[in-house]
Every structure is written in C-alpha cells, then in structure tokens.
Short mmCIF file of C-alpha atoms in Angstrom, two decimals:
data_model
loop_
_atom_site.label_atom_id
_atom_site.label_comp_id
_atom_site.label_asym_id
_atom_site.label_seq_id
_atom_site.Cartn_x
_atom_site.Cartn_y
_atom_site.Cartn_z
CA MET A 1 0.00 0.00 0.00
CA VAL A 2 1.87 2.99 -1.26
CA VAL A 3 0.93 6.57 -2.06
CA PHE A 4 3.37 7.85 -4.67
CA ALA A 5 2.65 11.52 -5.19
CA LEU A 6 0.18 14.37 -4.92
CA LEU A 7 -0.38 17.10 -7.50
CA ILE A 8 -2.71 20.07 -7.13
CA ILE A 9 -3.86 21.80 -10.31
CA SER A 10 -5.49 25.21 -10.15
CA LYS A 11 -8.73 25.92 -11.95
CA ALA A 12 -6.76 27.56 -14.76
CA GLY A 13 -4.75 24.38 -15.37
CA GLY A 14 -1.51 25.42 -13.70
CA LEU A 15 0.39 23.17 -11.34
CA ILE A 16 0.35 24.80 -7.91
CA TYR A 17 1.65 21.99 -5.73
CA ASN A 18 3.53 18.76 -6.21
CA ARG A 19 4.86 16.41 -3.62
CA GLU A 20 6.39 12.99 -3.80
CA PHE A 21 5.83 10.70 -0.83
CA ASN A 22 7.36 7.46 -2.05
CA ALA A 23 9.64 6.61 -4.92
CA GLY A 24 8.09 4.58 -7.72
CA LEU A 25 7.13 7.04 -10.41
CA ALA A 26 9.61 8.30 -12.94
CA LYS A 27 11.48 11.45 -11.94
CA LEU A 28 10.20 14.39 -13.94
CA SER A 29 11.64 17.86 -14.22
CA SER A 30 9.44 20.68 -12.97
CA ASN A 31 8.93 21.76 -16.57
CA ASP A 32 7.65 18.31 -17.53
CA LEU A 33 5.37 18.31 -14.52
CA LEU A 34 3.87 21.63 -15.62
CA ILE A 35 3.25 20.20 -19.10
CA LEU A 36 1.70 17.11 -17.57
CA ALA A 37 -0.63 19.19 -15.40
CA GLY A 38 -1.71 21.30 -18.35
CA THR A 39 -2.32 18.22 -20.50
CA PHE A 40 -4.33 16.58 -17.80
CA HIS A 41 -6.42 19.72 -17.36
CA GLY A 42 -7.33 19.65 -21.05
CA VAL A 43 -8.02 15.92 -21.15
CA HIS A 44 -10.20 16.24 -18.08
CA ALA A 45 -12.35 18.80 -19.89
CA ILE A 46 -12.64 16.53 -22.94
CA THR A 47 -13.63 13.49 -20.91
CA ARG A 48 -16.41 15.52 -19.33
CA SER A 49 -17.91 16.34 -22.73
CA LEU A 50 -17.59 12.76 -24.04
CA ALA A 51 -20.83 11.47 -22.57
CA PRO A 52 -22.01 8.24 -24.15
CA VAL A 53 -25.36 8.62 -25.80
CA ALA A 54 -27.31 6.46 -23.38
CA THR A 55 -26.45 8.62 -20.39
CA HIS A 56 -26.98 11.83 -22.29
CA PRO A 57 -29.35 14.27 -20.54
CA ALA A 58 -31.67 14.35 -23.55
CA ASN A 59 -32.11 10.58 -23.47
CA ARG A 60 -32.39 10.40 -19.73
CA LEU A 61 -35.16 12.99 -19.66
CA SER A 62 -37.19 11.34 -22.37
CA SER A 63 -37.04 7.89 -20.81
CA ALA A 64 -37.54 8.89 -17.18
CA PRO A 65 -41.01 9.55 -15.80
CA PRO A 66 -41.76 13.24 -15.28
CA SER A 67 -41.82 12.97 -11.50
CA SER A 68 -38.20 11.88 -11.26
CA ILE A 69 -36.89 14.89 -13.16
CA ALA A 70 -37.27 17.16 -10.17
CA ALA A 71 -34.29 15.68 -8.35
CA PRO A 72 -32.72 18.36 -6.14
CA PHE A 73 -29.19 17.76 -7.43
CA PRO A 74 -29.06 16.49 -10.99
CA LEU A 75 -26.11 14.29 -11.86
CA ARG A 76 -23.43 16.52 -13.28
CA PRO A 77 -20.69 15.13 -15.50
CA THR A 78 -17.44 15.03 -13.55
CA GLY A 79 -14.80 14.20 -16.09
CA LEU A 80 -12.04 11.73 -15.40
CA GLU A 81 -12.16 10.37 -11.84
CA VAL A 82 -9.95 7.28 -11.81
CA LEU A 83 -7.26 6.29 -14.28
CA GLU A 84 -5.87 2.77 -14.10
CA SER A 85 -2.53 1.74 -15.51
CA SER A 86 -0.44 -1.30 -14.80
CA HIS A 87 1.98 0.51 -12.45
CA PHE A 88 -0.16 3.09 -10.73
CA ARG A 89 -3.66 4.39 -10.24
CA LEU A 90 -4.45 8.07 -10.58
CA THR A 91 -7.43 9.38 -8.64
CA CYS A 92 -8.65 12.85 -9.46
CA PHE A 93 -10.85 14.85 -7.13
CA GLN A 94 -12.23 18.12 -8.41
CA THR A 95 -13.54 20.62 -5.89
CA VAL A 96 -16.63 22.71 -6.53
CA THR A 97 -14.40 25.66 -7.41
CA GLY A 98 -12.45 23.70 -10.02
CA THR A 99 -9.22 22.92 -8.20
CA LYS A 100 -8.07 19.38 -8.95
CA PHE A 101 -6.29 17.04 -6.55
CA LEU A 102 -4.40 14.24 -8.28
CA LEU A 103 -3.27 11.36 -6.12
CA PHE A 104 -1.00 8.66 -7.52
CA THR A 105 -1.23 5.38 -5.63
CA GLU A 106 -0.57 1.71 -6.13
CA PRO A 107 -3.26 0.03 -8.25
CA SER A 108 -4.47 -1.96 -5.23
CA GLN A 109 -4.68 0.92 -2.73
CA PRO A 110 -8.10 0.91 -1.02
CA ASN A 111 -10.12 3.91 0.20
CA VAL A 112 -8.38 6.49 -1.92
CA ASP A 113 -11.43 8.75 -1.84
CA VAL A 114 -11.17 8.97 1.96
CA VAL A 115 -7.49 9.89 1.70
CA ILE A 116 -8.14 12.53 -0.94
CA LYS A 117 -11.00 14.08 1.05
CA ARG A 118 -8.71 14.31 4.07
CA ILE A 119 -6.03 15.98 1.91
CA TYR A 120 -8.67 18.46 0.77
CA GLU A 121 -9.44 19.21 4.41
CA LEU A 122 -5.76 19.78 5.12
CA TYR A 123 -5.59 22.07 2.08
CA ALA A 124 -8.57 24.06 3.35
CA ASP A 125 -7.07 24.31 6.83
CA PHE A 126 -3.44 25.09 6.09
CA VAL A 127 -3.47 26.72 2.64
CA MET A 128 -6.77 28.52 2.24
CA LYS A 129 -6.73 29.81 5.81
CA ASN A 130 -3.14 31.02 5.49
CA PRO A 131 -3.36 34.83 5.29
CA PHE A 132 -0.12 35.04 3.30
CA TYR A 133 -1.26 32.67 0.56
CA THR A 134 -2.30 34.28 -2.73
CA ILE A 135 -5.04 32.36 -4.43
CA GLU A 136 -4.14 30.48 -7.68
CA MET A 137 -0.43 30.78 -6.86
CA PRO A 138 2.00 27.94 -6.06
CA VAL A 139 1.48 26.58 -2.56
CA ARG A 140 4.42 27.13 -0.23
CA CYS A 141 3.14 26.43 3.25
CA GLN A 142 5.32 24.52 5.70
CA LYS A 143 2.37 23.58 7.87
CA PHE A 144 0.64 21.99 4.90
CA ASP A 145 3.75 19.99 4.02
CA GLY A 146 4.09 18.83 7.59
CA ALA A 147 0.44 17.90 7.99
CA LEU A 148 0.47 15.98 4.69
CA ASP A 149 3.57 14.05 5.72
CA GLY A 150 2.06 13.27 9.07
CA TYR A 151 -1.18 12.03 7.56
CA ILE A 152 0.23 10.02 4.65
CA LYS A 153 3.11 8.44 6.54
CA GLY A 154 1.08 7.89 9.71
CA ASN A 155 -2.18 6.53 8.41
CA VAL A 156 -2.09 5.39 4.84
CA ARG A 157 0.94 3.18 4.74
CA MET B 1 -23.59 -4.03 -17.73
CA THR B 2 -23.99 -1.96 -20.86
CA VAL B 3 -21.60 -1.45 -23.72
CA TYR B 4 -22.00 1.96 -25.32
CA SER B 5 -19.50 2.03 -28.14
CA PHE B 6 -16.39 0.46 -29.61
CA TYR B 7 -13.57 1.99 -31.67
CA ILE B 8 -10.46 0.77 -33.47
CA PHE B 9 -7.66 3.21 -34.31
CA ASP B 10 -4.79 2.25 -36.59
CA ARG B 11 -1.15 3.26 -36.14
CA HIS B 12 -1.69 6.34 -38.28
CA THR B 13 -4.12 7.70 -35.67
CA GLU B 14 -7.06 7.11 -37.98
CA CYS B 15 -10.34 5.67 -36.72
CA ILE B 16 -10.80 2.56 -38.90
CA TYR B 17 -13.86 1.15 -37.20
CA SER B 18 -16.51 2.50 -34.86
CA ARG B 19 -19.70 1.02 -33.57
CA ARG B 20 -22.37 2.32 -31.22
CA TRP B 21 -24.98 0.21 -29.50
CA HIS B 22 -27.38 2.95 -28.50
CA ALA B 23 -29.46 5.25 -30.65
CA ARG B 24 -28.39 8.83 -30.84
CA PRO B 25 -30.59 11.43 -29.14
CA THR B 26 -33.36 12.67 -31.37
CA SER B 27 -32.16 16.25 -31.32
CA SER B 28 -29.09 15.35 -33.34
CA THR B 29 -31.03 14.21 -36.40
CA ALA B 30 -31.29 17.81 -37.52
CA LYS B 31 -27.54 17.84 -37.78
CA ASN B 32 -27.54 15.71 -40.92
CA ALA B 33 -29.17 18.54 -42.83
CA ARG B 34 -26.25 20.77 -42.00
CA PRO B 35 -23.52 21.06 -44.64
CA GLN B 36 -20.56 18.87 -43.72
CA SER B 37 -17.92 21.33 -44.86
CA SER B 38 -18.22 23.74 -41.96
CA SER B 39 -15.54 22.81 -39.51
CA THR B 40 -15.97 25.83 -37.29
CA ILE B 41 -18.47 25.66 -34.51
CA THR B 42 -21.37 27.95 -35.16
CA SER B 43 -23.41 28.93 -32.16
CA ASN B 44 -26.78 28.60 -33.84
CA GLY B 45 -26.15 25.59 -36.07
CA GLU B 46 -25.21 23.20 -33.26
CA SER B 47 -27.70 20.81 -31.82
CA THR B 48 -27.71 20.92 -28.07
CA ALA B 49 -29.25 18.67 -25.49
CA GLY B 50 -29.35 19.40 -21.80
CA GLY B 51 -26.95 22.30 -22.24
CA ARG B 52 -24.33 20.08 -23.88
CA ARG B 53 -23.42 19.84 -27.49
CA VAL B 54 -24.23 16.53 -29.16
CA LEU B 55 -21.10 15.46 -30.97
CA SER B 56 -21.14 13.86 -34.38
CA LYS B 57 -19.68 10.38 -34.76
CA GLU B 58 -16.46 11.68 -36.33
CA ASP B 59 -15.96 14.33 -33.68
CA ASP B 60 -16.47 11.75 -30.99
CA ALA B 61 -13.85 9.44 -32.46
CA LYS B 62 -11.36 12.29 -32.78
CA LEU B 63 -11.89 13.40 -29.19
CA ILE B 64 -11.56 9.84 -27.93
CA PHE B 65 -8.33 9.40 -29.84
CA GLY B 66 -6.96 12.65 -28.44
CA THR B 67 -7.86 11.57 -24.95
CA ILE B 68 -6.35 8.09 -25.09
CA PHE B 69 -3.25 9.39 -26.85
CA SER B 70 -2.62 11.96 -24.11
CA LEU B 71 -3.39 9.58 -21.27
CA ARG B 72 -1.23 6.83 -22.76
CA ASN B 73 1.69 9.23 -22.99
CA LEU B 74 1.03 10.43 -19.44
CA ALA B 75 1.03 6.87 -18.12
CA GLN B 76 4.22 6.03 -20.01
CA ARG B 77 6.02 9.14 -18.91
CA LEU B 78 5.19 8.62 -15.26
CA GLY B 79 5.41 4.85 -15.00
CA GLY B 80 8.11 4.02 -17.51
CA GLU B 81 8.02 2.58 -21.01
CA GLU B 82 6.38 -0.72 -20.12
CA ASN B 83 3.57 0.87 -18.11
CA ASN B 84 0.25 0.27 -19.86
CA PHE B 85 -2.72 2.60 -19.73
CA ILE B 86 -5.69 0.31 -18.94
CA SER B 87 -8.84 2.33 -18.38
CA TYR B 88 -10.34 5.48 -16.98
CA ARG B 89 -13.67 6.18 -15.36
CA THR B 90 -15.89 9.22 -14.92
CA ASN B 91 -19.21 9.26 -13.10
CA GLU B 92 -21.01 8.53 -16.39
CA TYR B 93 -18.94 6.00 -18.27
CA LYS B 94 -15.77 3.94 -18.28
CA LEU B 95 -13.34 3.72 -21.16
CA HIS B 96 -11.24 0.58 -21.65
CA TYR B 97 -8.09 0.57 -23.71
CA TYR B 98 -5.94 -2.09 -25.29
CA GLU B 99 -3.01 -1.57 -27.63
CA THR B 100 -1.47 -4.33 -29.73
CA PRO B 101 2.28 -4.51 -30.35
CA THR B 102 1.60 -3.12 -33.83
CA ARG B 103 0.03 -0.08 -32.19
CA ILE B 104 -3.54 -0.76 -33.22
CA LYS B 105 -5.69 0.67 -30.46
CA PHE B 106 -8.93 -0.92 -29.29
CA VAL B 107 -11.28 1.23 -27.23
CA MET B 108 -14.53 0.24 -25.58
CA VAL B 109 -16.84 2.60 -23.72
CA THR B 110 -19.11 0.96 -21.15
CA ASP B 111 -21.06 1.87 -18.03
CA THR B 112 -19.09 2.48 -14.85
CA LYS B 113 -19.78 -0.88 -13.20
CA MET B 114 -18.01 -2.93 -15.84
CA ASN B 115 -14.91 -4.82 -14.74
CA ASN B 116 -11.62 -4.58 -16.55
CA LEU B 117 -12.10 -5.36 -20.26
CA ARG B 118 -8.47 -5.60 -21.24
CA VAL B 119 -8.73 -9.34 -21.72
CA ALA B 120 -11.96 -8.98 -23.69
CA LEU B 121 -10.38 -6.43 -26.01
CA HIS B 122 -7.41 -8.74 -26.46
CA GLN B 123 -9.83 -11.50 -27.43
CA ILE B 124 -11.57 -9.24 -29.94
CA TRP B 125 -8.19 -8.55 -31.48
CA ALA B 126 -7.00 -12.16 -31.52
CA ASN B 127 -10.23 -13.95 -32.38
CA LEU B 128 -12.04 -11.42 -34.57
CA TYR B 129 -9.69 -8.78 -35.93
CA VAL B 130 -6.83 -11.12 -36.81
CA GLU B 131 -9.12 -13.86 -38.09
CA TYR B 132 -11.49 -11.80 -40.22
CA VAL B 133 -9.58 -8.63 -41.11
CA VAL B 134 -5.88 -9.45 -41.13
CA LYS B 135 -6.30 -12.92 -42.67
CA ASN B 136 -8.79 -11.70 -45.24
CA PRO B 137 -7.01 -11.88 -48.64
CA LEU B 138 -9.23 -9.17 -50.08
CA SER B 139 -8.54 -6.68 -47.34
CA PRO B 140 -5.77 -4.14 -47.92
CA GLN B 141 -2.72 -3.98 -45.66
CA GLU B 142 -3.51 -0.49 -44.43
CA HIS B 143 -7.13 0.28 -43.72
CA ALA B 144 -7.25 3.92 -44.80
CA GLY B 145 -10.76 5.18 -44.25
CA GLY B 146 -11.76 1.91 -42.67
CA VAL B 147 -11.65 -0.13 -45.88
CA GLY B 148 -11.72 -3.85 -45.20
CA VAL B 149 -12.44 -3.75 -41.48
CA ALA B 150 -16.22 -3.57 -41.45
CA ASN B 151 -16.82 -6.86 -43.23
CA GLU B 152 -19.76 -9.11 -42.51
CA LEU B 153 -17.93 -11.79 -40.52
CA PHE B 154 -16.15 -9.30 -38.29
CA GLU B 155 -19.27 -7.31 -37.51
CA GLU B 156 -21.29 -10.45 -36.87
CA GLY B 157 -18.58 -11.81 -34.58
CA LEU B 158 -18.31 -8.54 -32.70
CA GLU B 159 -22.05 -8.38 -32.28
CA ARG B 160 -22.14 -11.91 -30.92
CA PHE B 161 -19.19 -11.30 -28.61
CA VAL B 162 -20.70 -8.16 -27.12
CA SER B 163 -24.16 -9.61 -26.69
CA THR B 164 -23.00 -12.88 -25.10
CA VAL B 165 -19.78 -12.24 -23.23
CA LEU B 166 -20.18 -8.64 -22.14
CA ALA B 167 -23.91 -8.33 -21.62
CA THR B 168 -24.06 -10.77 -18.72
#
C-alpha cells in the first residue's frame, strides 16, 4: 500500500503543488510536470464532454417519468475520476471551485477517496486559511507539508 | 452491464472502425441537414441537449483518440516505457483501452460498473480482428478510411461477442 505523489492543479490548469511521498514514479523535471498538469487539465475537460449517448441528458429525460426529473441535485458530469494503468492508479478529485487534486497510488490501494477528502481538508485548513497565501499561486506552506507528511506516513501506509 | 461504443484506431491515428450500441438522441437528427464542410463551430447551427453539445460520430472518435493518446503518454512518462494505460472512469462512463504490439488501439466505452475489459479487447483482437480482417485476402494492408475492417464476418462476430460475453 503505497501513495506515490500528490499534485494540485489550479482551476486555470496550472500546477500549484507537487509532492512525492514514495519513490516509484519516474522522476520528472518541474517543466515536464507543468506540461503534464496542463495536458491533464485539457483531457479532463474533454472526458467531461464525451458522454455516451445512453447517459446523455436528452435521453435520460425522455425515458424517465416526469416525476423523477425534479431531483434536487441532478447528476453533473465530472470528467475523469480514476485512471488505471499497470503501475499506478491516478485518482482525481475536483472541488466545486475547479481545483483538482491528483493522487498517484498503487493500483491496489483501497479507500483512496477517503485519503483525498482528508487531503482536501488539510488544504482548506493550512493553505486557504493562510493569510499570506495568494489564491491560484503555487502553494508554499510549511504547515501543509508537515500535515500531509504526518497524515500520509502515519495513516495510509 | 452496458456497452455503449467500440472503436479501433490504426497506427496512423485514424479511426478505422466505430460502432455504437445505443441510438443517438433525437435532437441530433437535424444535424444531418447541416452542410458537412463547416468545420468551425457555429453557435446557432449546433444541436444541443441538456446544455451540452451533441457530438457527431467523427468528432467523438477524434476526441476519444486525443484523450487516449494523451493519457497513454502520461502513463508512459510517469510509469516508464512498459507501463500500460488500462482504463479510466468518470461518473457517467468507463473507457477501456488495449493496444497491440503493432500499435492498433482498441477502445470500448461501457457503463461504470463494468470490470476490466483488457482481456476482452485482447480476445476481440486475436479472435475477430486477426481472423477476419488481417487474414482476409481481399482486405488491404492499411485500412485507410476503414476499408476492409467492417466486413460481414467481423461485424457479426463482434455483435455476438458483445451480446453474449459482455452483456451478462
């Protein structure tokens, strides 16, 4: 059970935080990481628009009885959530404001959504509540680093 | 367990076969009347459904190729050369991917509850594509524009495979 790395992508597609917890992924230069984040941002937008026809809102509305349309929160397309490859699994969590948390884990890691929610909480506590942090800018907060280390090394592994 | 669509891309990035198992939404039928030459997106000529644009079959295939190409490169760059991109999932669908050593790419889009289809895609390649397309003496070596892939035996076999193996 290994968590490899965490990336945070701003809503504009820029990489604002990257952290490696365990070795296992290829070493990338910071430039390559920026390219990777930008590519992922674009692909994420494409995957959201690629709805298969059967789940398309037009089809769903026509087949569903009229009473069920008035659901309080209609299902919104999320874009890529989990990517599986033979060496790692990438879980993407997008906040309501569009910030994306990318967590690279082993393919067999359980409960990744719990881990990623907890990381989001840490981000809210130590980055968003930091008065010296400018929004949409790279995250440089020692407390956040420390809390992440403590959580990942203490609980996940 | 539902299979939505299936695509084959050749090594020249061209979509040589595509198949959908669900009817397109009715709003998109008006799109056929539109002239095909316009490649730019006009705001009034597009058919929309539920606030989203309904993509034509060709646009869909191009977007899917762009997606799998980027994700495959991402997986290889992060995990090394022998790391294979297997699948990705959104809250609406799951896309399965299999690439042969000759870089023919097989893509299947299913609902989110489907298990890993890598083996199934490998079987489609080995038992249907190789048997009915590659070994067909009348089929050209390169399938530019999809020539030679959509023959009767292959389509029948694919139909049978999807309805028996994957529908359970």
